Amino acid sequence: MATVDTFARPLRNLRISVTDRCNLRCSYCMPEENYVWLPRRDILDFEEIALLVDCFTEVGVDKVRITGGEPLLRQHLDRLVAMLAAKPAIRDLALTTNGILLTEQASRLAAAGLHRLTVSLDTLRADRFREITRRDALPSVLEGIAAADAAGFRPLKIDTVVMRGVNDDEIFDLIEFGKRYGAEVRFIEYMDVGGATRWSRERVVARDELIDVLRRRYGGVEPASKDPSAPADRFALPDGTAFGIIASTTQPFCSACDRARLTADGMWYLCLYARLGTDLRALLRGGAGREQIAERLRAIWGGRDDRGAERRLAEREREALLSPDQLRSDPHLEMHTRGG
Ligand code: SAM
Ligand code: SF4
Ligand code: SF4
């Protein structure tokens, strides 16, 4: 039987961060100079992750997304993908990456059984890419996208965080770029989570504004089919091109949120905004078995009342959620640790 929380939301979706390290420094995610990293000895090995995944599938999870930090920095990631792909209870296995290392890994990930791939890409301009990410890596990302397409990941998804005055003039270019690869572009509203220490309300380009801009340019934007628990609202342009908008800031979808997050060191969070999590690594390394852990997951999810983004929306005075000092005091609060 499905495990449900206090708002009758089932636990179905698990995002697993496999590393807190990253080869980019995106301004909306990791804007600072120095970071506190998770200790290496705490990072779960693949067998530990697979065992925890079995506990999660036992309580209803059937969708898993591998993320990070940058997940492709984790050595031999295709081995973990193969271990998870072999589990019949997982009907959807996806991965989110910045794409830099896809050229060398896309075909291996496909062969290991990865179902779906999302590449994050905020700009098509090399100088802007450098400004946003503080690395000169746009050509590798574009090559990576071509490699993912060649490896058969279709439709590929491209996730773009839209920030006013930064990349909001590239919406059409990104849609056209997506068309070239049959990729579905999803525009994400800038969120005030984790390391977004420079977030401001003014920088957010809201879903309604995006739709207006696209309607004016393309002559029509119609709603398209969507999975009710998926964060993206899907739309179609008159020529049939589909795109998505993830309105996590202005129209949050907490009421249907079925997702939880596991960090690379085995902390379990019930919400992107949650301050506290559950230490599953301690349970696991303390000798708890599969049934015992599953029981704990059921009990904790049963008490879940998180609606982080909705609660933030109700706040009148709203600035960045966390300061660099708060983030340094607990790296688990970082988006690159929690997995986005
Ligand atoms: N490194 C990988 C990547 O960038 O795809 C995976 C991890 S990253 C934390 C996952 C997603 O979170 C990315 O698509 C990124 O754009 C998104 N993200 C990070 N900070 C964000 C913010 N402040 N607002 C909206 N999305 C954010
Ligand atoms: Fe950018 Fe993803 Fe790295 Fe964050 S984790 S800095 S979003 S590439
Ligand atoms: Fe789910 Fe929390 Fe995000 Fe709301 S803010 S959609 S409850 S993770």
PDB file of C-alpha atoms in Angstrom, residues 44-318:
ATOM      1  CA  LEU A  44      27.513   6.202   0.522  1.00  0.00           C
ATOM      2  CA  ASP A  45      28.961   3.548  -1.739  1.00  0.00           C
ATOM      3  CA  PHE A  46      26.843   2.112  -4.565  1.00  0.00           C
ATOM      4  CA  GLU A  47      25.833  -0.971  -2.559  1.00  0.00           C
ATOM      5  CA  GLU A  48      24.588   1.266   0.262  1.00  0.00           C
ATOM      6  CA  ILE A  49      22.633   3.455  -2.170  1.00  0.00           C
ATOM      7  CA  ALA A  50      21.101   0.376  -3.819  1.00  0.00           C
ATOM      8  CA  LEU A  51      20.079  -1.017  -0.436  1.00  0.00           C
ATOM      9  CA  LEU A  52      18.420   2.262   0.541  1.00  0.00           C
ATOM     10  CA  VAL A  53      16.650   2.338  -2.816  1.00  0.00           C
ATOM     11  CA  ASP A  54      15.214  -1.109  -2.024  1.00  0.00           C
ATOM     12  CA  CYS A  55      13.847   0.300   1.237  1.00  0.00           C
ATOM     13  CA  PHE A  56      12.311   3.226  -0.650  1.00  0.00           C
ATOM     14  CA  THR A  57      10.727   1.050  -3.338  1.00  0.00           C
ATOM     15  CA  GLU A  58       9.244  -1.053  -0.565  1.00  0.00           C
ATOM     16  CA  VAL A  59       7.304   2.002   0.665  1.00  0.00           C
ATOM     17  CA  GLY A  60       6.127   3.134  -2.767  1.00  0.00           C
ATOM     18  CA  VAL A  61       8.948   4.865  -4.666  1.00  0.00           C
ATOM     19  CA  ASP A  62       8.912   3.938  -8.347  1.00  0.00           C
ATOM     20  CA  LYS A  63      10.680   6.952  -9.861  1.00  0.00           C
ATOM     21  CA  VAL A  64      14.338   7.704  -9.229  1.00  0.00           C
ATOM     22  CA  ARG A  65      16.386  10.637 -10.477  1.00  0.00           C
ATOM     23  CA  ILE A  66      20.161  10.695 -10.063  1.00  0.00           C
ATOM     24  CA  THR A  67      21.550  14.170  -9.470  1.00  0.00           C
ATOM     25  CA  GLY A  68      24.213  16.068  -7.543  1.00  0.00           C
ATOM     26  CA  GLY A  69      26.379  18.293  -7.450  1.00  0.00           C
ATOM     27  CA  GLU A  70      27.431  17.066 -10.824  1.00  0.00           C
ATOM     28  CA  PRO A  71      26.526  13.350 -10.911  1.00  0.00           C
ATOM     29  CA  LEU A  72      28.874  12.517 -13.793  1.00  0.00           C
ATOM     30  CA  LEU A  73      31.825  13.389 -11.538  1.00  0.00           C
ATOM     31  CA  ARG A  74      31.059  10.273  -9.522  1.00  0.00           C
ATOM     32  CA  GLN A  75      33.448   7.544 -10.642  1.00  0.00           C
ATOM     33  CA  HIS A  76      31.872   4.621 -12.518  1.00  0.00           C
ATOM     34  CA  LEU A  77      28.379   6.083 -12.281  1.00  0.00           C
ATOM     35  CA  ASP A  78      27.202   3.714 -15.005  1.00  0.00           C
ATOM     36  CA  ARG A  79      27.686   0.874 -12.513  1.00  0.00           C
ATOM     37  CA  LEU A  80      25.136   2.458 -10.151  1.00  0.00           C
ATOM     38  CA  VAL A  81      22.810   3.110 -13.094  1.00  0.00           C
ATOM     39  CA  ALA A  82      22.993  -0.569 -14.061  1.00  0.00           C
ATOM     40  CA  MET A  83      22.299  -1.641 -10.456  1.00  0.00           C
ATOM     41  CA  LEU A  84      19.211   0.590 -10.263  1.00  0.00           C
ATOM     42  CA  ALA A  85      18.016  -0.203 -13.795  1.00  0.00           C
ATOM     43  CA  ALA A  86      17.953  -3.893 -12.823  1.00  0.00           C
ATOM     44  CA  LYS A  87      15.311  -3.227 -10.139  1.00  0.00           C
ATOM     45  CA  PRO A  88      11.840  -3.990 -11.562  1.00  0.00           C
ATOM     46  CA  ALA A  89      10.165  -1.726  -8.970  1.00  0.00           C
ATOM     47  CA  ILE A  90      11.750   1.341 -10.577  1.00  0.00           C
ATOM     48  CA  ARG A  91       9.682   2.190 -13.608  1.00  0.00           C
ATOM     49  CA  ASP A  92      11.420   5.497 -14.322  1.00  0.00           C
ATOM     50  CA  LEU A  93      15.160   6.074 -13.945  1.00  0.00           C
ATOM     51  CA  ALA A  94      16.402   9.526 -14.931  1.00  0.00           C
ATOM     52  CA  LEU A  95      19.489  11.689 -14.475  1.00  0.00           C
ATOM     53  CA  THR A  96      20.071  15.449 -14.374  1.00  0.00           C
ATOM     54  CA  THR A  97      23.478  16.732 -15.446  1.00  0.00           C
ATOM     55  CA  ASN A  98      25.213  19.912 -16.539  1.00  0.00           C
ATOM     56  CA  GLY A  99      26.324  17.932 -19.602  1.00  0.00           C
ATOM     57  CA  ILE A 100      30.061  18.654 -19.485  1.00  0.00           C
ATOM     58  CA  LEU A 101      31.052  15.001 -19.220  1.00  0.00           C
ATOM     59  CA  LEU A 102      28.319  13.563 -21.415  1.00  0.00           C
ATOM     60  CA  THR A 103      30.478  13.201 -24.496  1.00  0.00           C
ATOM     61  CA  GLU A 104      32.487  10.476 -22.785  1.00  0.00           C
ATOM     62  CA  GLN A 105      29.631   8.978 -20.753  1.00  0.00           C
ATOM     63  CA  ALA A 106      26.339   9.190 -22.721  1.00  0.00           C
ATOM     64  CA  SER A 107      26.616   5.883 -24.537  1.00  0.00           C
ATOM     65  CA  ARG A 108      27.802   4.080 -21.378  1.00  0.00           C
ATOM     66  CA  LEU A 109      24.813   5.459 -19.445  1.00  0.00           C
ATOM     67  CA  ALA A 110      22.452   4.345 -22.203  1.00  0.00           C
ATOM     68  CA  ALA A 111      24.007   0.874 -22.235  1.00  0.00           C
ATOM     69  CA  ALA A 112      23.663   0.683 -18.440  1.00  0.00           C
ATOM     70  CA  GLY A 113      19.901   1.161 -18.799  1.00  0.00           C
ATOM     71  CA  LEU A 114      19.282   4.834 -17.957  1.00  0.00           C
ATOM     72  CA  HIS A 115      15.797   5.720 -19.218  1.00  0.00           C
ATOM     73  CA  ARG A 116      15.832   9.517 -19.413  1.00  0.00           C
ATOM     74  CA  LEU A 117      18.283  12.383 -19.371  1.00  0.00           C
ATOM     75  CA  THR A 118      17.912  16.082 -18.521  1.00  0.00           C
ATOM     76  CA  VAL A 119      20.680  18.542 -19.303  1.00  0.00           C
ATOM     77  CA  SER A 120      20.779  21.929 -17.573  1.00  0.00           C
ATOM     78  CA  LEU A 121      21.618  24.749 -19.960  1.00  0.00           C
ATOM     79  CA  ASP A 122      20.926  28.417 -19.236  1.00  0.00           C
ATOM     80  CA  THR A 123      22.534  30.122 -22.209  1.00  0.00           C
ATOM     81  CA  LEU A 124      23.848  29.479 -25.716  1.00  0.00           C
ATOM     82  CA  ARG A 125      26.400  32.298 -25.534  1.00  0.00           C
ATOM     83  CA  ALA A 126      29.909  31.374 -24.491  1.00  0.00           C
ATOM     84  CA  ASP A 127      30.671  34.667 -22.702  1.00  0.00           C
ATOM     85  CA  ARG A 128      27.409  34.499 -20.784  1.00  0.00           C
ATOM     86  CA  PHE A 129      27.977  30.848 -19.910  1.00  0.00           C
ATOM     87  CA  ARG A 130      31.291  31.871 -18.379  1.00  0.00           C
ATOM     88  CA  GLU A 131      29.638  34.654 -16.394  1.00  0.00           C
ATOM     89  CA  ILE A 132      26.855  32.429 -15.069  1.00  0.00           C
ATOM     90  CA  THR A 133      28.921  29.338 -14.286  1.00  0.00           C
ATOM     91  CA  ARG A 134      32.423  30.790 -13.795  1.00  0.00           C
ATOM     92  CA  ARG A 135      33.771  28.097 -16.130  1.00  0.00           C
ATOM     93  CA  ASP A 136      34.476  28.148 -19.854  1.00  0.00           C
ATOM     94  CA  ALA A 137      32.600  24.993 -20.733  1.00  0.00           C
ATOM     95  CA  LEU A 138      29.794  25.766 -23.181  1.00  0.00           C
ATOM     96  CA  PRO A 139      31.399  23.827 -26.092  1.00  0.00           C
ATOM     97  CA  SER A 140      31.659  20.682 -23.915  1.00  0.00           C
ATOM     98  CA  VAL A 141      28.006  20.989 -22.900  1.00  0.00           C
ATOM     99  CA  LEU A 142      26.866  21.401 -26.514  1.00  0.00           C
ATOM    100  CA  GLU A 143      28.998  18.439 -27.566  1.00  0.00           C
ATOM    101  CA  GLY A 144      27.540  16.494 -24.650  1.00  0.00           C
ATOM    102  CA  ILE A 145      23.992  17.234 -25.793  1.00  0.00           C
ATOM    103  CA  ALA A 146      24.836  15.979 -29.290  1.00  0.00           C
ATOM    104  CA  ALA A 147      26.361  12.835 -27.739  1.00  0.00           C
ATOM    105  CA  ALA A 148      23.227  12.246 -25.644  1.00  0.00           C
ATOM    106  CA  ASP A 149      21.084  12.591 -28.741  1.00  0.00           C
ATOM    107  CA  ALA A 150      23.331  10.162 -30.639  1.00  0.00           C
ATOM    108  CA  ALA A 151      23.136   7.715 -27.719  1.00  0.00           C
ATOM    109  CA  GLY A 152      19.352   7.634 -28.169  1.00  0.00           C
ATOM    110  CA  PHE A 153      18.132   9.739 -25.244  1.00  0.00           C
ATOM    111  CA  ARG A 154      14.926  11.065 -26.802  1.00  0.00           C
ATOM    112  CA  PRO A 155      13.225  13.241 -26.032  1.00  0.00           C
ATOM    113  CA  LEU A 156      16.058  14.889 -24.171  1.00  0.00           C
ATOM    114  CA  LYS A 157      15.008  17.531 -21.675  1.00  0.00           C
ATOM    115  CA  ILE A 158      16.825  20.820 -21.330  1.00  0.00           C
ATOM    116  CA  ASP A 159      16.336  22.724 -18.060  1.00  0.00           C
ATOM    117  CA  THR A 160      16.897  26.476 -18.057  1.00  0.00           C
ATOM    118  CA  VAL A 161      16.765  28.693 -14.986  1.00  0.00           C
ATOM    119  CA  VAL A 162      15.430  32.006 -16.271  1.00  0.00           C
ATOM    120  CA  MET A 163      16.794  35.117 -14.545  1.00  0.00           C
ATOM    121  CA  ARG A 164      15.727  38.613 -15.385  1.00  0.00           C
ATOM    122  CA  GLY A 165      18.544  40.675 -16.842  1.00  0.00           C
ATOM    123  CA  VAL A 166      20.758  37.585 -17.131  1.00  0.00           C
ATOM    124  CA  ASN A 167      19.332  35.212 -19.773  1.00  0.00           C
ATOM    125  CA  ASP A 168      15.667  36.154 -20.244  1.00  0.00           C
ATOM    126  CA  ASP A 169      16.483  37.393 -23.753  1.00  0.00           C
ATOM    127  CA  GLU A 170      17.410  33.838 -24.858  1.00  0.00           C
ATOM    128  CA  ILE A 171      14.050  32.126 -24.441  1.00  0.00           C
ATOM    129  CA  PHE A 172      13.347  31.903 -28.186  1.00  0.00           C
ATOM    130  CA  ASP A 173      16.916  30.881 -28.980  1.00  0.00           C
ATOM    131  CA  LEU A 174      16.674  28.042 -26.467  1.00  0.00           C
ATOM    132  CA  ILE A 175      13.339  26.865 -27.882  1.00  0.00           C
ATOM    133  CA  GLU A 176      14.863  26.856 -31.387  1.00  0.00           C
ATOM    134  CA  PHE A 177      17.952  25.040 -30.087  1.00  0.00           C
ATOM    135  CA  GLY A 178      15.686  22.422 -28.487  1.00  0.00           C
ATOM    136  CA  LYS A 179      13.898  21.876 -31.789  1.00  0.00           C
ATOM    137  CA  ARG A 180      17.186  20.930 -33.422  1.00  0.00           C
ATOM    138  CA  TYR A 181      17.570  17.960 -31.064  1.00  0.00           C
ATOM    139  CA  GLY A 182      13.884  17.190 -30.592  1.00  0.00           C
ATOM    140  CA  ALA A 183      14.539  18.252 -26.998  1.00  0.00           C
ATOM    141  CA  GLU A 184      11.883  19.666 -24.702  1.00  0.00           C
ATOM    142  CA  VAL A 185      13.028  22.872 -23.037  1.00  0.00           C
ATOM    143  CA  ARG A 186      11.741  23.506 -19.522  1.00  0.00           C
ATOM    144  CA  PHE A 187      12.004  26.984 -18.116  1.00  0.00           C
ATOM    145  CA  ILE A 188      12.511  26.970 -14.357  1.00  0.00           C
ATOM    146  CA  GLU A 189      11.602  29.959 -12.213  1.00  0.00           C
ATOM    147  CA  TYR A 190      14.552  31.169 -10.181  1.00  0.00           C
ATOM    148  CA  MET A 191      14.146  29.749  -6.654  1.00  0.00           C
ATOM    149  CA  ASP A 192      15.423  31.122  -3.358  1.00  0.00           C
ATOM    150  CA  VAL A 193      16.641  27.744  -2.122  1.00  0.00           C
ATOM    151  CA  GLY A 194      20.084  26.632  -0.974  1.00  0.00           C
ATOM    152  CA  GLY A 195      22.977  28.612  -2.337  1.00  0.00           C
ATOM    153  CA  ALA A 196      20.805  31.213  -4.097  1.00  0.00           C
ATOM    154  CA  THR A 197      22.217  33.853  -1.773  1.00  0.00           C
ATOM    155  CA  ARG A 198      21.790  36.540  -4.450  1.00  0.00           C
ATOM    156  CA  TRP A 199      18.153  35.749  -5.130  1.00  0.00           C
ATOM    157  CA  SER A 200      15.670  38.590  -5.328  1.00  0.00           C
ATOM    158  CA  ARG A 201      12.016  38.724  -6.301  1.00  0.00           C
ATOM    159  CA  GLU A 202      12.831  41.114  -9.163  1.00  0.00           C
ATOM    160  CA  ARG A 203      15.107  38.531 -10.771  1.00  0.00           C
ATOM    161  CA  VAL A 204      12.305  35.949 -11.041  1.00  0.00           C
ATOM    162  CA  VAL A 205      10.642  35.726 -14.453  1.00  0.00           C
ATOM    163  CA  ALA A 206       7.221  34.330 -13.627  1.00  0.00           C
ATOM    164  CA  ARG A 207       5.423  31.619 -15.561  1.00  0.00           C
ATOM    165  CA  ASP A 208       2.651  33.973 -16.737  1.00  0.00           C
ATOM    166  CA  GLU A 209       5.136  36.458 -18.084  1.00  0.00           C
ATOM    167  CA  LEU A 210       6.995  33.715 -19.952  1.00  0.00           C
ATOM    168  CA  ILE A 211       3.790  32.455 -21.525  1.00  0.00           C
ATOM    169  CA  ASP A 212       2.913  35.998 -22.621  1.00  0.00           C
ATOM    170  CA  VAL A 213       6.291  36.525 -24.241  1.00  0.00           C
ATOM    171  CA  LEU A 214       6.106  33.182 -26.060  1.00  0.00           C
ATOM    172  CA  ARG A 215       2.517  33.757 -27.164  1.00  0.00           C
ATOM    173  CA  ARG A 216       3.425  37.122 -28.677  1.00  0.00           C
ATOM    174  CA  ARG A 217       6.321  35.614 -30.581  1.00  0.00           C
ATOM    175  CA  TYR A 218       4.791  32.352 -31.779  1.00  0.00           C
ATOM    176  CA  GLY A 219       1.141  33.373 -32.075  1.00  0.00           C
ATOM    177  CA  GLY A 220      -0.265  30.822 -29.657  1.00  0.00           C
ATOM    178  CA  VAL A 221       0.539  28.712 -26.608  1.00  0.00           C
ATOM    179  CA  GLU A 222      -1.782  25.837 -25.738  1.00  0.00           C
ATOM    180  CA  PRO A 223      -1.685  23.629 -22.636  1.00  0.00           C
ATOM    181  CA  ALA A 224      -0.361  20.121 -23.360  1.00  0.00           C
ATOM    182  CA  SER A 225      -0.815  16.866 -21.450  1.00  0.00           C
ATOM    183  CA  LYS A 226       1.069  16.423 -18.181  1.00  0.00           C
ATOM    184  CA  ASP A 227       1.541  14.028 -15.337  1.00  0.00           C
ATOM    185  CA  PRO A 228      -0.326  15.648 -12.375  1.00  0.00           C
ATOM    186  CA  SER A 229       2.542  15.016  -9.940  1.00  0.00           C
ATOM    187  CA  ALA A 230       5.233  16.314 -12.353  1.00  0.00           C
ATOM    188  CA  PRO A 231       6.547  19.794 -11.576  1.00  0.00           C
ATOM    189  CA  ALA A 232       6.508  21.086 -15.171  1.00  0.00           C
ATOM    190  CA  ASP A 233       3.379  22.442 -16.787  1.00  0.00           C
ATOM    191  CA  ARG A 234       3.603  21.508 -20.449  1.00  0.00           C
ATOM    192  CA  PHE A 235       2.590  23.661 -23.376  1.00  0.00           C
ATOM    193  CA  ALA A 236       2.636  23.444 -27.168  1.00  0.00           C
ATOM    194  CA  LEU A 237       3.416  26.084 -29.753  1.00  0.00           C
ATOM    195  CA  PRO A 238       1.337  26.257 -32.968  1.00  0.00           C
ATOM    196  CA  ASP A 239       3.892  24.080 -34.837  1.00  0.00           C
ATOM    197  CA  GLY A 240       3.552  21.370 -32.162  1.00  0.00           C
ATOM    198  CA  THR A 241       6.817  22.158 -30.337  1.00  0.00           C
ATOM    199  CA  ALA A 242       6.361  21.248 -26.684  1.00  0.00           C
ATOM    200  CA  PHE A 243       7.977  23.116 -23.815  1.00  0.00           C
ATOM    201  CA  GLY A 244       7.557  23.189 -20.056  1.00  0.00           C
ATOM    202  CA  ILE A 245       7.506  25.722 -17.259  1.00  0.00           C
ATOM    203  CA  ILE A 246       8.396  24.840 -13.698  1.00  0.00           C
ATOM    204  CA  ALA A 247       6.733  27.603 -11.699  1.00  0.00           C
ATOM    205  CA  SER A 248       8.208  26.571  -8.357  1.00  0.00           C
ATOM    206  CA  THR A 249       8.376  30.154  -7.103  1.00  0.00           C
ATOM    207  CA  THR A 250       5.156  31.855  -8.229  1.00  0.00           C
ATOM    208  CA  GLN A 251       2.807  28.829  -8.478  1.00  0.00           C
ATOM    209  CA  PRO A 252       4.330  26.087  -6.349  1.00  0.00           C
ATOM    210  CA  PHE A 253       3.089  22.530  -6.694  1.00  0.00           C
ATOM    211  CA  CYS A 254       3.492  21.456  -3.048  1.00  0.00           C
ATOM    212  CA  SER A 255      -0.061  20.097  -2.892  1.00  0.00           C
ATOM    213  CA  ALA A 256       0.902  17.256  -5.255  1.00  0.00           C
ATOM    214  CA  CYS A 257       4.532  16.866  -4.211  1.00  0.00           C
ATOM    215  CA  ASP A 258       5.511  13.204  -4.006  1.00  0.00           C
ATOM    216  CA  ARG A 259       9.275  13.672  -3.900  1.00  0.00           C
ATOM    217  CA  ALA A 260      11.990  13.215  -1.339  1.00  0.00           C
ATOM    218  CA  ARG A 261      15.709  13.763  -1.520  1.00  0.00           C
ATOM    219  CA  LEU A 262      18.653  11.633  -0.455  1.00  0.00           C
ATOM    220  CA  THR A 263      22.064  13.293  -0.168  1.00  0.00           C
ATOM    221  CA  ALA A 264      25.335  11.611  -1.085  1.00  0.00           C
ATOM    222  CA  ASP A 265      26.016  11.002   2.617  1.00  0.00           C
ATOM    223  CA  GLY A 266      22.630   9.423   3.257  1.00  0.00           C
ATOM    224  CA  MET A 267      20.604  12.289   4.734  1.00  0.00           C
ATOM    225  CA  TRP A 268      16.936  12.108   3.787  1.00  0.00           C
ATOM    226  CA  TYR A 269      14.946  15.330   3.270  1.00  0.00           C
ATOM    227  CA  LEU A 270      11.182  15.587   2.833  1.00  0.00           C
ATOM    228  CA  CYS A 271      11.261  18.990   1.125  1.00  0.00           C
ATOM    229  CA  LEU A 272      13.706  21.146  -0.798  1.00  0.00           C
ATOM    230  CA  TYR A 273      13.220  23.782   1.898  1.00  0.00           C
ATOM    231  CA  ALA A 274      13.469  21.465   4.926  1.00  0.00           C
ATOM    232  CA  ARG A 275      16.086  22.485   7.498  1.00  0.00           C
ATOM    233  CA  LEU A 276      16.301  19.054   9.110  1.00  0.00           C
ATOM    234  CA  GLY A 277      16.629  15.606   7.643  1.00  0.00           C
ATOM    235  CA  THR A 278      16.931  11.993   8.770  1.00  0.00           C
ATOM    236  CA  ASP A 279      20.322  10.327   8.941  1.00  0.00           C
ATOM    237  CA  LEU A 280      19.783   7.084   7.025  1.00  0.00           C
ATOM    238  CA  ARG A 281      23.545   6.465   6.825  1.00  0.00           C
ATOM    239  CA  ALA A 282      23.695   6.097  10.601  1.00  0.00           C
ATOM    240  CA  LEU A 283      20.825   3.619  10.525  1.00  0.00           C
ATOM    241  CA  LEU A 284      22.354   1.655   7.684  1.00  0.00           C
ATOM    242  CA  ARG A 285      25.900   1.580   9.038  1.00  0.00           C
ATOM    243  CA  GLY A 286      24.493   0.882  12.509  1.00  0.00           C
ATOM    244  CA  GLY A 287      23.243  -2.455  11.190  1.00  0.00           C
ATOM    245  CA  ALA A 288      19.539  -1.734  10.564  1.00  0.00           C
ATOM    246  CA  GLY A 289      18.013  -4.103   8.036  1.00  0.00           C
ATOM    247  CA  ARG A 290      15.798  -3.390   5.066  1.00  0.00           C
ATOM    248  CA  GLU A 291      12.499  -3.896   6.929  1.00  0.00           C
ATOM    249  CA  GLN A 292      13.574  -1.756   9.854  1.00  0.00           C
ATOM    250  CA  ILE A 293      14.621   1.115   7.570  1.00  0.00           C
ATOM    251  CA  ALA A 294      11.444   0.816   5.476  1.00  0.00           C
ATOM    252  CA  GLU A 295       9.390   1.007   8.679  1.00  0.00           C
ATOM    253  CA  ARG A 296      11.215   4.200   9.651  1.00  0.00           C
ATOM    254  CA  LEU A 297      10.610   5.707   6.195  1.00  0.00           C
ATOM    255  CA  ARG A 298       6.890   4.922   6.477  1.00  0.00           C
ATOM    256  CA  ALA A 299       6.644   6.501   9.925  1.00  0.00           C
ATOM    257  CA  ILE A 300       8.516   9.661   8.968  1.00  0.00           C
ATOM    258  CA  TRP A 301       6.715  10.196   5.653  1.00  0.00           C
ATOM    259  CA  GLY A 302       3.422   9.596   7.476  1.00  0.00           C
ATOM    260  CA  GLY A 303       4.116  12.690   9.584  1.00  0.00           C
ATOM    261  CA  ARG A 304       5.198  14.907   6.671  1.00  0.00           C
ATOM    262  CA  ASP A 305       3.505  18.300   6.465  1.00  0.00           C
ATOM    263  CA  ASP A 306       6.110  20.168   4.373  1.00  0.00           C
ATOM    264  CA  ARG A 307       4.924  22.776   1.876  1.00  0.00           C
ATOM    265  CA  GLY A 308       8.116  24.828   1.718  1.00  0.00           C
ATOM    266  CA  ALA A 309       7.574  26.817  -1.480  1.00  0.00           C
ATOM    267  CA  GLU A 310       3.940  27.596  -0.667  1.00  0.00           C
ATOM    268  CA  ARG A 311       4.924  28.855   2.755  1.00  0.00           C
ATOM    269  CA  ARG A 312       7.653  31.035   1.236  1.00  0.00           C
ATOM    270  CA  LEU A 313       5.151  32.438  -1.250  1.00  0.00           C
ATOM    271  CA  ALA A 314       2.933  33.575   1.598  1.00  0.00           C
ATOM    272  CA  GLU A 315       5.774  35.658   3.119  1.00  0.00           C
ATOM    273  CA  ARG A 316       5.485  39.360   2.379  1.00  0.00           C
ATOM    274  CA  GLU A 317       9.071  40.421   2.898  1.00  0.00           C
ATOM    275  CA  ARG A 318      11.105  37.963   0.928  1.00  0.00           C
TER     276      ARG A 318
END
